[in-house]
Amino acid sequence: MRPLILLLPYFLAAFLASGPLKAGPDAMDVTEARHLISRTGFGAAPDEIAALTGLSYAEGVDQILSGLGAPPVTPLPAWTSHWGYPAQQIYTLEQTAAELFFAMRYLELAELQQWWLAEMIATPNPMQERLTLFWHSHFATSFEGVENPLLMARQHGLLRMHASGDFAALARGILTDPAMLIYLSNTENSREAPNEDLAREFFELFTLGEGRGYTEADIAEAARALTGYGVAELSAPVFRFVDEAHDPETKTILGRSGTFRGEDLADLALEHPTFGPYIVERLWREFISDTPDPLAVEELVEVWRAAEWQLQPLLRAMLLHEAFWAEDNRGRLIKGPIELMVGAIRSLGVELGDMAALAWVLREMGQEVFLPPNVAGWPQGGDWITETSVAARAQALSYLTDPNARRYIAREAETAMAALEREMARFDVPPLPEVDAGDLRIGQVFGLEAIEGTGPASHVELVLSLYDVSFQGETFRSLNLYVGREAADEPWVMGFHTADCRPGCFANWPSEDDPDWVGFVPVLGPPSAALRDHELVAAIVGHFEQILENTSEQRVWRHGGWEVGENERPMRERTARAMIRELQEAVFTRIAPVDTEIVFAASAQGGLGLAPFYRPGLDRERGEEMFDLMAEGQRRAAAPSHLYRDAEAWVEALPEGALLDRDRLLEALMALPPQGLLETPALFGPDLNEVLRDAVLAPEFQLN
């Protein structure tokens, strides 16, 4: 049990949240229930309205907040749980293969976009998605700058995890998030050449707000604290702190001095007296109005501070604030494209058969998830309304209200790989090679570096990445291999990068610069590791010629295709042959050769993702056709939890009321009924389906 003194901040937060900020009747009516549901999620279905009508403001808010933190109900794409591929290696491929690889990544992005839109539609906890989308715009990161959908998916998981929780943990997490580090160029931030991009945006856009409490000197010092914060390049692209690139000297940031590192920046910002209003104002614009009340913001900041920057107490206080319920603040917010379209689908209770079509519509309106326009995120309010977007909005809403159009695009949801497997037979492509347990299997080989010296030293360096390697029951998602020597009379050194390896494998001596590299000097003796590792080394060395042949189409072997330093040149073929011969002689005097076959291009689906394009008999044209099939196979349907066959069923699901059905429909659908509609019953016609359709197409439907 916690000592009572430790619970004081939470008691204080609860007291403040239940004090003068709180407003509300004993029982919400239909319009108030609709307001709460629509402002905290996407639209409001009649069943959702009925569930909250009659509850007090506090009961309704607590019911909304109770769903926060729940896991998604829509399964994530399978590849999001796979190992991350380091994109740096891909640039060594010949052009066609590289193009296909990145095309595959865009397919994954499209699948991820469709997944999130489907989750927004199907979720029983829409505020969870609303908050995750808010933080996605706040900590804006675009796939265009990252080019790795897996990193975008993992950043999404970070935002989802902390969407209503500990803001300090969220701020710290974003500073070690690989997608953010790549997007804001912190991978290029070193003590020799500091890069201020992430430091600047962390203060200006993520925590304090532009011009609030920090100086240009603070940004420069914060950039020094973030030096060495990067992403692993030779293994799965995860956060990696590069000690030799970090500036360990004393820094002065926001009036405090110390040998700060990146993880200290969040505490420095949150402990600064100016922290709080900027975030609260942004949340105010999201949930209440586009003109924050300075006094109310100050009160809410105190609630948040008392809760030690936990977001849920702040959200509760904000939703119970009298300003949230004020009639003057209803119908004041312009819906963004996602809020408009997902809200319309959920409000109308219709099934949408093609998330790809919805993603396309949203792109036309200017809002694609995982593709915000810049680090400042998406616009708000009136900035959404342009001549182009008005037409796109009207067309999209017309489409939603046409049941024939919805039926036309309905299809069974299936994965891209299912479509590929279903149609594979007509390509007459041989199946993946069979692999015996004792064979050395390598899915793909990348040549990263192949140079030799032109001066007296005649040094040689070769770096290869082997993906999807298996041997004698052991599987490695990647093995990075180094072979080199300083001069012709020096011994060969062979090293393995073991970030994806079990502890202790290949263990002999670690590199001082990079502890993930271990290796041995073949002429001096075998590595002090398990016998199975000896045999794997022998298998790789024995098949070294074939392994190198698999890099023949990469830039590394083209004349002038690799950047080399002074007194260096790309490795010549005769040098490579001599290297292989001498390496084999050195290794096989210490480790016995292994009688094993080698099989290439046997990557399982969900591995690197190139295997379909490297099978015998598959040319580029067929590869592109398969790519199109995979895109077609991604299409998925989505439906909200409440479906309504027509407008009559829609009205029947509403709470009982004294108003006419037509008026009850409008009251539950819109923050502001269209001008003159209630006073002129014949304006939209007597048919409820026509009233529903025309109300959705009215400009007032786009307000919240």
XYZ file of C-alpha atoms in Angstrom:
704
model
C 0.000 0.000 0.000
C 1.307 3.475 -0.850
C 1.952 5.921 1.988
C -0.808 8.532 2.076
C 1.646 11.331 1.335
C 2.369 9.758 -2.066
C -1.333 9.810 -2.925
C -1.713 13.511 -2.144
C -1.190 14.678 -5.759
C -4.008 12.421 -6.957
C -6.382 13.550 -4.182
C -5.569 17.155 -5.075
C -6.208 16.503 -8.763
C -9.531 14.880 -7.959
C -10.475 17.790 -5.702
C -9.648 20.365 -8.343
C -11.467 18.416 -11.036
C -14.611 18.261 -8.897
C -14.461 21.926 -7.890
C -15.377 25.062 -9.835
C -14.318 23.550 -13.160
C -17.119 21.010 -13.050
C -20.514 21.726 -14.531
C -23.498 19.594 -15.393
C -27.097 18.565 -14.724
C -28.354 15.440 -13.087
C -29.367 13.979 -16.445
C -28.127 14.628 -19.987
C -30.663 15.050 -22.752
C -30.179 13.792 -26.314
C -28.314 16.860 -27.559
C -25.928 16.832 -24.595
C -25.240 13.110 -24.956
C -24.620 13.581 -28.691
C -22.271 16.478 -27.942
C -20.178 14.432 -25.494
C -19.959 11.402 -27.789
C -19.200 13.358 -30.946
C -16.589 15.639 -29.365
C -14.680 12.749 -27.793
C -14.862 10.369 -30.737
C -16.121 10.198 -34.303
C -19.786 10.990 -34.772
C -22.571 9.632 -32.588
C -24.807 6.667 -33.389
C -28.340 6.535 -31.925
C -27.485 3.556 -29.714
C -24.481 5.429 -28.323
C -26.660 8.459 -27.614
C -29.316 6.319 -25.930
C -26.691 4.703 -23.679
C -25.658 8.091 -22.218
C -28.962 9.955 -22.216
C -30.168 10.341 -18.641
C -26.708 10.071 -17.102
C -25.104 13.013 -15.352
C -22.193 14.801 -16.997
C -19.765 13.114 -14.606
C -21.249 9.653 -15.224
C -21.145 10.167 -18.971
C -17.567 11.422 -18.952
C -16.424 8.561 -16.728
C -18.085 6.064 -19.044
C -16.270 7.570 -22.041
C -12.937 7.565 -20.197
C -13.358 3.986 -18.977
C -12.589 2.679 -22.464
C -9.211 4.388 -22.701
C -6.233 2.079 -22.929
C -8.182 -0.823 -24.433
C -6.370 -2.768 -27.191
C -7.548 -2.483 -30.808
C -10.378 -4.763 -31.881
C -9.073 -4.889 -35.464
C -6.059 -7.201 -35.891
C -2.908 -5.418 -36.974
C -1.253 -6.509 -40.238
C 0.875 -9.584 -39.599
C 4.085 -7.911 -40.743
C 3.941 -5.414 -37.860
C 5.132 -8.178 -35.529
C 8.032 -9.161 -37.767
C 11.637 -8.140 -37.529
C 12.536 -4.741 -38.914
C 14.722 -4.610 -41.994
C 17.482 -2.006 -42.065
C 16.767 0.126 -45.107
C 20.397 1.165 -45.572
C 21.229 -2.185 -47.146
C 18.478 -1.855 -49.730
C 20.314 0.929 -51.520
C 22.988 -1.558 -52.584
C 20.519 -3.509 -54.733
C 20.307 -3.063 -58.464
C 17.641 -0.558 -59.478
C 14.766 -2.893 -60.328
C 15.025 -4.833 -57.081
C 15.320 -1.633 -55.042
C 12.248 -0.182 -56.730
C 10.265 -3.323 -56.021
C 11.419 -3.327 -52.430
C 10.238 0.217 -51.787
C 7.036 -0.466 -53.695
C 6.427 -3.290 -51.216
C 6.929 -0.842 -48.377
C 4.291 1.472 -49.830
C 1.936 -1.508 -49.972
C 2.556 -2.044 -46.276
C 1.902 1.642 -45.604
C -1.423 1.394 -47.435
C -2.331 -1.691 -45.413
C -1.427 0.097 -42.180
C -3.540 3.111 -43.160
C -6.502 0.900 -43.966
C -6.085 -0.954 -40.673
C -6.249 2.233 -38.606
C -9.248 3.597 -40.493
C -11.010 0.263 -39.998
C -10.206 0.401 -36.274
C -11.574 3.953 -36.012
C -14.825 2.716 -37.548
C -15.137 -0.516 -35.558
C -13.784 0.489 -32.149
C -16.082 0.528 -29.119
C -13.707 3.127 -27.615
C -13.544 5.976 -30.140
C -11.857 8.407 -27.743
C -8.810 6.112 -27.736
C -8.499 6.563 -31.500
C -9.298 10.269 -31.289
C -6.493 10.829 -28.790
C -4.032 8.662 -30.721
C -4.807 10.693 -33.839
C -4.339 13.909 -31.850
C -0.891 12.843 -30.657
C -0.023 11.622 -34.162
C -0.551 15.200 -35.358
C 1.174 16.666 -32.297
C 4.297 14.486 -32.641
C 3.929 14.546 -36.408
C 6.065 12.028 -38.298
C 5.556 11.179 -41.962
C 6.302 7.970 -43.792
C 7.694 10.111 -46.610
C 10.674 10.975 -44.424
C 11.040 7.542 -42.811
C 10.239 5.072 -45.626
C 9.755 2.281 -43.118
C 6.159 1.284 -42.307
C 7.248 -0.948 -39.438
C 8.796 2.049 -37.673
C 5.590 4.020 -38.272
C 3.555 1.161 -36.796
C 5.790 1.046 -33.733
C 5.572 4.797 -33.224
C 1.796 4.437 -33.466
C 1.991 1.855 -30.689
C 3.939 4.318 -28.531
C 1.332 7.047 -29.070
C -1.519 4.618 -28.413
C 0.085 3.315 -25.220
C 0.449 6.782 -23.667
C -2.469 8.562 -25.354
C -4.303 9.071 -22.055
C -1.521 8.180 -19.652
C 1.813 9.618 -18.586
C 2.803 12.568 -20.784
C 6.329 12.489 -19.378
C 6.734 8.885 -20.549
C 5.359 9.853 -23.948
C 7.783 12.781 -24.255
C 10.718 10.596 -23.238
C 9.639 7.836 -25.599
C 9.450 10.125 -28.602
C 13.098 11.111 -28.071
C 14.210 7.509 -28.580
C 11.615 6.616 -31.215
C 13.415 5.468 -34.398
C 10.812 6.977 -36.751
C 11.116 10.392 -35.094
C 14.908 10.206 -34.950
C 15.040 9.514 -38.690
C 12.320 12.023 -39.619
C 13.988 14.914 -37.786
C 17.510 13.938 -38.851
C 18.799 13.169 -35.377
C 20.571 10.178 -36.871
C 22.916 12.848 -38.283
C 23.441 14.556 -34.912
C 26.971 14.080 -33.597
C 29.368 15.951 -31.347
C 31.365 17.013 -34.426
C 28.297 18.260 -36.319
C 25.287 18.933 -34.042
C 21.860 18.872 -35.710
C 19.217 21.011 -33.995
C 16.069 19.756 -35.768
C 14.736 17.442 -33.044
C 15.842 19.702 -30.178
C 14.056 22.688 -31.731
C 10.802 20.869 -32.410
C 10.874 19.220 -28.988
C 10.647 22.629 -27.298
C 8.726 24.527 -29.979
C 6.079 21.992 -31.036
C 6.161 19.079 -28.591
C 6.393 20.558 -25.073
C 6.737 24.300 -24.330
C 5.309 25.953 -27.443
C 6.904 28.439 -29.802
C 8.729 31.237 -27.997
C 7.711 30.089 -24.503
C 10.501 29.880 -21.961
C 13.399 28.732 -24.132
C 16.111 30.453 -26.155
C 18.192 29.636 -29.209
C 21.016 28.787 -26.809
C 18.746 26.229 -25.097
C 18.063 24.602 -28.472
C 21.772 24.403 -29.293
C 22.539 22.870 -25.890
C 19.618 20.426 -26.173
C 20.958 19.335 -29.562
C 24.247 18.492 -27.835
C 22.316 16.386 -25.318
C 20.777 14.451 -28.231
C 24.052 13.716 -29.986
C 24.548 10.005 -30.513
C 20.803 9.275 -30.387
C 20.362 7.232 -33.530
C 19.073 4.064 -35.141
C 20.947 0.798 -35.659
C 21.969 0.383 -39.293
C 23.296 -3.162 -39.450
C 20.564 -4.904 -37.486
C 16.883 -4.339 -36.813
C 16.332 -0.557 -36.946
C 15.873 0.073 -33.234
C 17.069 2.966 -31.093
C 20.786 2.925 -30.570
C 22.911 5.215 -28.459
C 26.283 5.756 -30.133
C 28.610 6.685 -27.321
C 31.430 7.979 -29.519
C 29.039 10.405 -31.242
C 27.671 11.798 -27.971
C 28.867 15.031 -26.404
C 29.440 14.196 -22.711
C 30.446 17.680 -21.613
C 28.390 19.974 -19.360
C 25.412 21.709 -20.952
C 23.153 24.507 -19.718
C 19.517 23.955 -20.704
C 16.523 25.971 -19.468
C 18.618 27.466 -16.693
C 20.052 24.200 -15.391
C 23.524 22.767 -15.932
C 24.722 19.181 -16.099
C 26.073 16.466 -18.372
C 22.602 15.997 -19.796
C 21.602 13.308 -22.295
C 18.506 13.095 -24.450
C 16.342 11.377 -21.854
C 16.880 14.340 -19.514
C 15.208 16.803 -21.892
C 11.680 15.676 -21.039
C 12.226 16.257 -17.304
C 13.883 19.615 -17.957
C 10.928 20.747 -20.067
C 8.214 19.445 -17.734
C 9.877 20.971 -14.672
C 10.143 24.376 -16.349
C 7.575 26.885 -14.994
C 6.291 27.671 -18.502
C 5.335 24.062 -19.251
C 1.645 23.178 -19.378
C -0.392 25.915 -21.093
C 0.721 25.043 -24.625
C -0.423 21.399 -24.388
C -3.652 22.340 -22.598
C -4.436 24.935 -25.261
C -3.952 22.354 -27.991
C -6.293 19.940 -26.212
C -8.764 22.802 -25.708
C -8.830 23.427 -29.465
C -9.370 19.721 -30.027
C -12.271 19.283 -27.600
C -13.819 22.651 -26.704
C -13.294 25.596 -29.072
C -10.708 27.284 -31.254
C -10.257 30.140 -28.729
C -8.847 28.869 -25.407
C -9.889 30.765 -22.261
C -6.645 31.865 -20.514
C -8.116 31.634 -17.003
C -9.608 28.213 -17.644
C -6.335 27.031 -19.172
C -4.500 28.146 -16.033
C -6.951 26.196 -13.844
C -6.569 23.083 -16.004
C -2.781 23.312 -15.910
C -2.969 23.233 -12.101
C -5.115 20.093 -12.276
C -2.603 18.513 -14.609
C 0.408 19.517 -12.516
C -1.241 18.115 -9.379
C -1.737 14.840 -11.260
C 1.988 14.746 -12.056
C 1.300 15.159 -15.801
C -1.007 12.159 -16.031
C -3.366 12.917 -18.913
C -6.575 11.240 -17.797
C -7.225 13.584 -14.830
C -6.656 16.529 -17.175
C -9.029 15.108 -19.775
C -11.699 14.472 -17.161
C -11.422 18.010 -15.814
C -11.592 19.416 -19.334
C -14.673 17.404 -20.283
C -16.414 18.456 -17.067
C -15.504 22.110 -17.521
C -18.467 24.392 -18.047
C -16.875 25.655 -21.260
C -17.099 22.171 -22.779
C -20.865 22.127 -22.247
C -21.558 25.773 -23.082
C -24.069 26.086 -25.926
C -21.949 28.864 -27.436
C -19.169 26.329 -27.973
C -21.338 23.778 -29.780
C -21.124 23.700 -33.532
C -17.981 25.845 -33.388
C -15.398 23.283 -34.504
C -14.930 22.351 -38.164
C -14.487 18.628 -38.579
C -11.233 17.454 -40.114
C -11.521 14.966 -42.991
C -11.048 11.872 -40.817
C -13.459 13.099 -38.166
C -15.981 13.950 -40.884
C -15.826 10.691 -42.824
C -15.300 8.202 -39.997
C -17.867 10.123 -37.956
C -20.406 9.937 -40.771
C -19.879 6.180 -41.171
C -20.270 5.575 -37.441
C -23.200 7.990 -37.076
C -25.146 6.541 -40.001
C -24.321 2.966 -38.994
C -23.256 1.815 -42.462
C -20.726 -0.784 -43.540
C -17.958 0.368 -45.852
C -16.559 -2.345 -48.057
C -13.290 -0.771 -49.149
C -10.911 1.005 -46.805
C -8.654 1.757 -49.780
C -11.441 3.903 -51.237
C -11.833 5.732 -47.917
C -8.070 6.319 -47.756
C -8.182 7.736 -51.284
C -11.061 10.069 -50.374
C -9.184 11.319 -47.322
C -6.091 11.912 -49.438
C -8.191 14.109 -51.737
C -9.358 16.036 -48.662
C -5.809 16.476 -47.394
C -5.536 14.095 -44.432
C -3.730 10.762 -44.729
C -2.764 8.916 -41.570
C 0.988 8.354 -41.279
C 1.502 11.140 -43.828
C 1.024 14.503 -42.062
C 2.153 17.430 -44.241
C 5.040 18.518 -42.006
C 6.347 18.390 -38.435
C 3.636 20.856 -37.337
C 0.956 18.265 -38.144
C -2.384 18.819 -39.835
C -4.245 22.130 -39.872
C -7.198 22.836 -37.621
C -10.453 24.726 -37.911
C -11.055 26.898 -40.930
C -7.777 25.873 -42.550
C -9.477 22.631 -43.588
C -11.907 24.478 -45.837
C -10.633 25.273 -49.311
C -12.310 25.358 -52.701
C -10.901 21.915 -53.489
C -11.721 20.342 -50.125
C -15.323 21.612 -50.154
C -15.979 19.769 -53.409
C -14.223 16.616 -52.169
C -16.221 16.656 -48.936
C -19.549 17.001 -50.735
C -18.703 14.211 -53.170
C -17.561 11.845 -50.413
C -20.648 12.428 -48.270
C -22.907 11.901 -51.286
C -21.133 8.604 -51.851
C -21.743 7.510 -48.265
C -25.460 8.182 -48.487
C -25.821 6.047 -51.650
C -26.445 2.432 -50.592
C -25.869 1.190 -54.133
C -22.363 2.629 -54.147
C -21.602 1.038 -50.785
C -22.780 -2.368 -51.997
C -20.806 -2.041 -55.217
C -17.479 -1.830 -53.426
C -18.221 -4.390 -50.699
C -15.843 -7.366 -50.817
C -14.501 -10.011 -48.515
C -11.549 -8.734 -46.511
C -8.334 -10.604 -47.247
C -4.639 -10.061 -46.869
C -2.286 -9.179 -49.688
C -0.480 -12.482 -49.322
C -3.747 -14.434 -49.600
C -4.417 -12.848 -52.977
C -0.870 -13.554 -54.066
C -1.038 -17.217 -53.078
C -4.453 -17.664 -54.697
C -3.246 -16.372 -58.047
C 0.316 -17.752 -57.983
C -0.494 -20.831 -60.051
C -1.215 -18.880 -63.203
C 2.269 -17.339 -63.133
C 3.847 -20.804 -63.447
C 6.524 -19.806 -60.944
C 8.469 -22.606 -59.264
C 7.844 -22.945 -55.527
C 10.377 -21.874 -52.943
C 13.376 -24.219 -52.817
C 13.175 -27.096 -50.394
C 15.674 -26.756 -47.574
C 17.106 -29.610 -45.545
C 17.871 -28.924 -41.918
C 21.577 -29.323 -42.580
C 21.651 -26.923 -45.522
C 22.896 -23.379 -45.258
C 19.915 -21.242 -46.265
C 20.313 -17.567 -47.110
C 17.320 -15.569 -48.235
C 19.133 -12.509 -49.516
C 22.682 -11.180 -49.639
C 23.606 -7.496 -49.615
C 27.079 -6.205 -50.372
C 27.608 -3.104 -48.267
C 31.274 -2.423 -48.852
C 34.011 -3.876 -51.049
C 37.186 -1.817 -51.285
C 40.917 -2.293 -51.573
C 43.791 0.086 -51.101
C 45.854 1.359 -54.020
C 48.857 2.412 -51.936
C 51.570 0.398 -50.240
C 49.247 -0.786 -47.450
C 46.926 -2.657 -49.852
C 44.253 -3.024 -47.189
C 41.063 -4.912 -48.077
C 37.584 -4.539 -46.557
C 34.418 -6.447 -47.384
C 31.099 -6.101 -45.532
C 28.106 -8.292 -46.370
C 24.633 -8.648 -44.837
C 23.061 -12.098 -44.987
C 19.303 -12.160 -44.346
C 17.060 -14.999 -43.230
C 19.922 -17.385 -42.490
C 19.303 -20.875 -41.140
C 21.695 -23.717 -40.443
C 21.311 -26.895 -38.410
C 18.165 -25.702 -36.663
C 19.560 -22.252 -35.831
C 17.893 -19.232 -37.448
C 19.258 -15.725 -37.753
C 17.186 -12.917 -39.166
C 20.462 -11.380 -40.251
C 24.180 -11.918 -39.988
C 26.487 -9.076 -40.907
C 29.856 -10.363 -42.024
C 33.154 -8.499 -42.168
C 36.338 -9.778 -43.797
C 39.435 -7.635 -44.061
C 43.096 -7.063 -43.409
C 45.268 -4.016 -42.910
C 48.029 -5.030 -45.328
C 49.149 -7.920 -47.493
C 51.402 -9.261 -44.757
C 48.748 -8.929 -42.026
C 46.345 -11.747 -41.018
C 42.774 -11.796 -42.210
C 40.170 -10.754 -39.642
C 36.672 -12.163 -39.849
C 33.861 -10.632 -37.816
C 30.146 -11.123 -37.259
C 27.585 -8.552 -36.159
C 25.505 -10.396 -33.605
C 22.708 -8.028 -32.587
C 20.237 -10.677 -33.765
C 22.210 -13.561 -32.275
C 21.728 -15.519 -29.091
C 24.044 -14.445 -26.223
C 27.574 -15.684 -26.607
C 27.468 -16.975 -30.165
C 30.670 -16.386 -32.130
C 32.061 -15.038 -28.871
C 35.793 -14.526 -28.899
C 36.614 -10.828 -28.733
C 34.251 -7.857 -28.867
C 35.006 -4.711 -30.780
C 35.864 -1.703 -28.647
C 33.894 0.561 -30.992
C 30.810 -1.622 -31.325
C 30.101 -4.400 -28.807
C 27.681 -6.038 -31.266
C 30.640 -6.967 -33.476
C 32.593 -10.065 -32.490
C 35.082 -12.018 -34.536
C 38.353 -13.848 -34.733
C 41.650 -13.957 -36.587
C 41.530 -17.212 -38.587
C 45.277 -17.783 -38.740
C 45.634 -17.536 -34.970
C 43.014 -20.066 -34.030
C 39.299 -20.868 -34.031
C 36.696 -18.786 -32.194
C 36.039 -19.877 -28.632
C 32.380 -20.629 -29.200
C 30.126 -23.651 -29.533
C 30.971 -26.357 -32.056
C 27.844 -25.530 -34.036
C 29.168 -22.008 -34.532
C 32.430 -23.461 -35.846
C 30.425 -25.400 -38.400
C 28.397 -22.331 -39.415
C 31.624 -20.382 -39.911
C 32.964 -23.260 -41.992
C 29.758 -23.422 -44.052
C 29.814 -19.688 -44.783
C 33.518 -19.688 -45.653
C 33.124 -22.831 -47.773
C 30.389 -21.193 -49.844
C 31.926 -17.724 -49.863
C 32.264 -17.646 -53.637
C 28.544 -18.330 -54.187
C 27.643 -15.783 -51.507
C 29.674 -13.116 -53.293
C 28.129 -14.079 -56.626
C 24.727 -13.181 -55.174
C 25.878 -9.574 -54.880
C 26.971 -9.340 -58.527
C 24.043 -7.119 -59.554
C 24.537 -4.641 -56.747
C 26.206 -1.257 -57.023
C 29.071 -2.381 -54.860
C 30.595 -4.362 -57.741
C 30.041 -1.772 -60.469
C 32.910 0.368 -61.631
C 32.719 3.648 -59.756
C 29.470 2.629 -58.142
C 30.795 2.677 -54.607
C 32.115 5.755 -52.844
C 35.719 5.127 -51.941
C 38.261 7.173 -50.067
C 41.623 8.483 -51.101
C 44.066 5.715 -52.148
C 41.149 3.266 -52.424
C 39.163 1.651 -55.224
C 36.283 -0.810 -55.543
C 37.487 -4.338 -54.938
C 38.606 -6.050 -58.134
C 37.436 -9.526 -59.046
C 40.949 -10.960 -58.819
C 41.334 -9.499 -55.329
C 38.052 -11.120 -54.305
C 39.175 -14.515 -55.648
C 42.488 -14.270 -53.811
C 40.711 -13.222 -50.629
C 38.377 -16.214 -50.778
C 41.230 -18.637 -51.393
C 43.407 -17.273 -48.581
C 40.472 -17.030 -46.157
C 39.481 -20.645 -46.800
C 43.059 -21.838 -46.321
C 43.324 -19.947 -43.019
C 39.958 -21.071 -41.637
C 40.154 -24.704 -42.705
C 43.484 -25.197 -40.949
C 41.623 -24.508 -37.690
C 38.038 -25.575 -38.417
C 37.089 -28.643 -40.426
C 35.139 -28.017 -43.647
C 31.426 -28.861 -43.559
C 29.701 -30.919 -46.252
C 26.522 -28.924 -46.780
C 24.497 -27.433 -49.607
C 23.687 -23.741 -49.884
C 20.216 -22.545 -50.913
C 19.439 -18.954 -51.816
C 16.196 -16.970 -52.208
C 14.369 -19.121 -49.696
C 13.136 -16.309 -47.481
C 9.806 -17.039 -45.883
C 6.998 -14.580 -46.459
C 7.221 -11.933 -43.792
C 10.984 -11.975 -44.029
C 12.689 -9.348 -46.113
C 9.822 -9.302 -48.581
C 11.925 -9.758 -51.722
C 11.670 -13.502 -52.193
C 8.656 -13.360 -54.587
C 10.689 -11.217 -56.980
C 13.810 -13.357 -56.921
C 12.361 -16.725 -57.847
C 13.560 -18.341 -61.073
C 11.351 -17.577 -64.047
C 9.870 -14.380 -62.645
C 10.765 -11.283 -64.637
C 10.044 -7.673 -63.761
C 6.766 -7.545 -65.691
C 5.399 -10.518 -63.794
C 6.726 -9.056 -60.566
C 4.782 -5.866 -61.171
C 1.639 -7.868 -61.951
C 2.054 -9.734 -58.682
C 2.522 -6.402 -56.951
C -0.828 -5.224 -58.334
C -2.460 -8.419 -57.107
C -1.082 -7.844 -53.655
C -2.485 -4.307 -53.619
C -5.874 -5.659 -54.662
C -5.721 -8.276 -51.927
C -5.235 -5.642 -49.245
C -8.755 -4.294 -49.608
C -10.741 -4.749 -46.437
C -14.208 -3.900 -45.206
C -15.128 -2.243 -41.923
C -18.347 -1.742 -40.032
C -19.248 0.107 -36.840
C -20.737 -1.837 -33.962
C -24.172 -0.296 -34.571
C -25.712 -0.801 -38.025
C -29.047 0.638 -39.239
C -30.947 -0.638 -42.254
C -32.630 2.731 -42.949
C -33.540 6.072 -41.395
C -36.603 4.628 -39.647
C -34.423 2.114 -37.811
C -31.998 4.929 -37.047
C -34.720 6.999 -35.359
C -36.163 3.989 -33.526
C -32.815 3.474 -31.780
C -32.958 6.973 -30.267
C -34.313 7.556 -26.750
C -38.024 8.250 -26.604
C -38.830 11.916 -27.063
C -41.693 14.329 -27.614
C -40.311 15.761 -30.859
C -41.376 14.552 -34.291
C -39.263 11.754 -35.779
C -37.878 14.159 -38.335
C -36.875 16.670 -35.680
C -35.454 13.962 -33.402
C -33.284 12.769 -36.283
C -31.826 16.240 -36.781
C -31.427 16.846 -33.061
C -29.374 13.650 -32.670
C -27.359 14.063 -35.863
C -26.103 17.615 -35.795
C -24.650 20.134 -33.376
C -26.581 22.894 -35.186
C -29.693 22.017 -37.198
C -29.728 23.568 -40.690
C -31.175 27.060 -40.620
C -34.912 27.045 -41.259
C -35.252 23.271 -41.347
C -37.273 22.961 -38.156
C -39.498 25.885 -39.115
C -40.110 24.582 -42.662
C -41.114 20.912 -42.475
C -41.366 20.513 -46.243
C -37.846 21.808 -46.871
C -36.233 18.364 -47.045
C -39.360 16.362 -47.809
C -41.418 14.008 -45.613
C -39.363 10.835 -46.166
C -36.981 10.140 -43.288
C -34.348 8.651 -45.586
C -34.356 11.864 -47.593
C -34.106 13.930 -44.416
C -31.135 11.858 -43.262
C -29.398 12.125 -46.625
C -29.976 15.857 -47.028
C -28.955 16.565 -43.439
C -25.629 14.792 -43.980
C -25.079 16.885 -47.112
C -25.914 20.145 -45.326
C -22.930 22.366 -44.442
C -23.916 22.279 -40.757
C -23.151 18.526 -40.624
C -19.472 19.404 -40.977
C -19.508 21.299 -37.674
C -19.052 19.795 -34.246
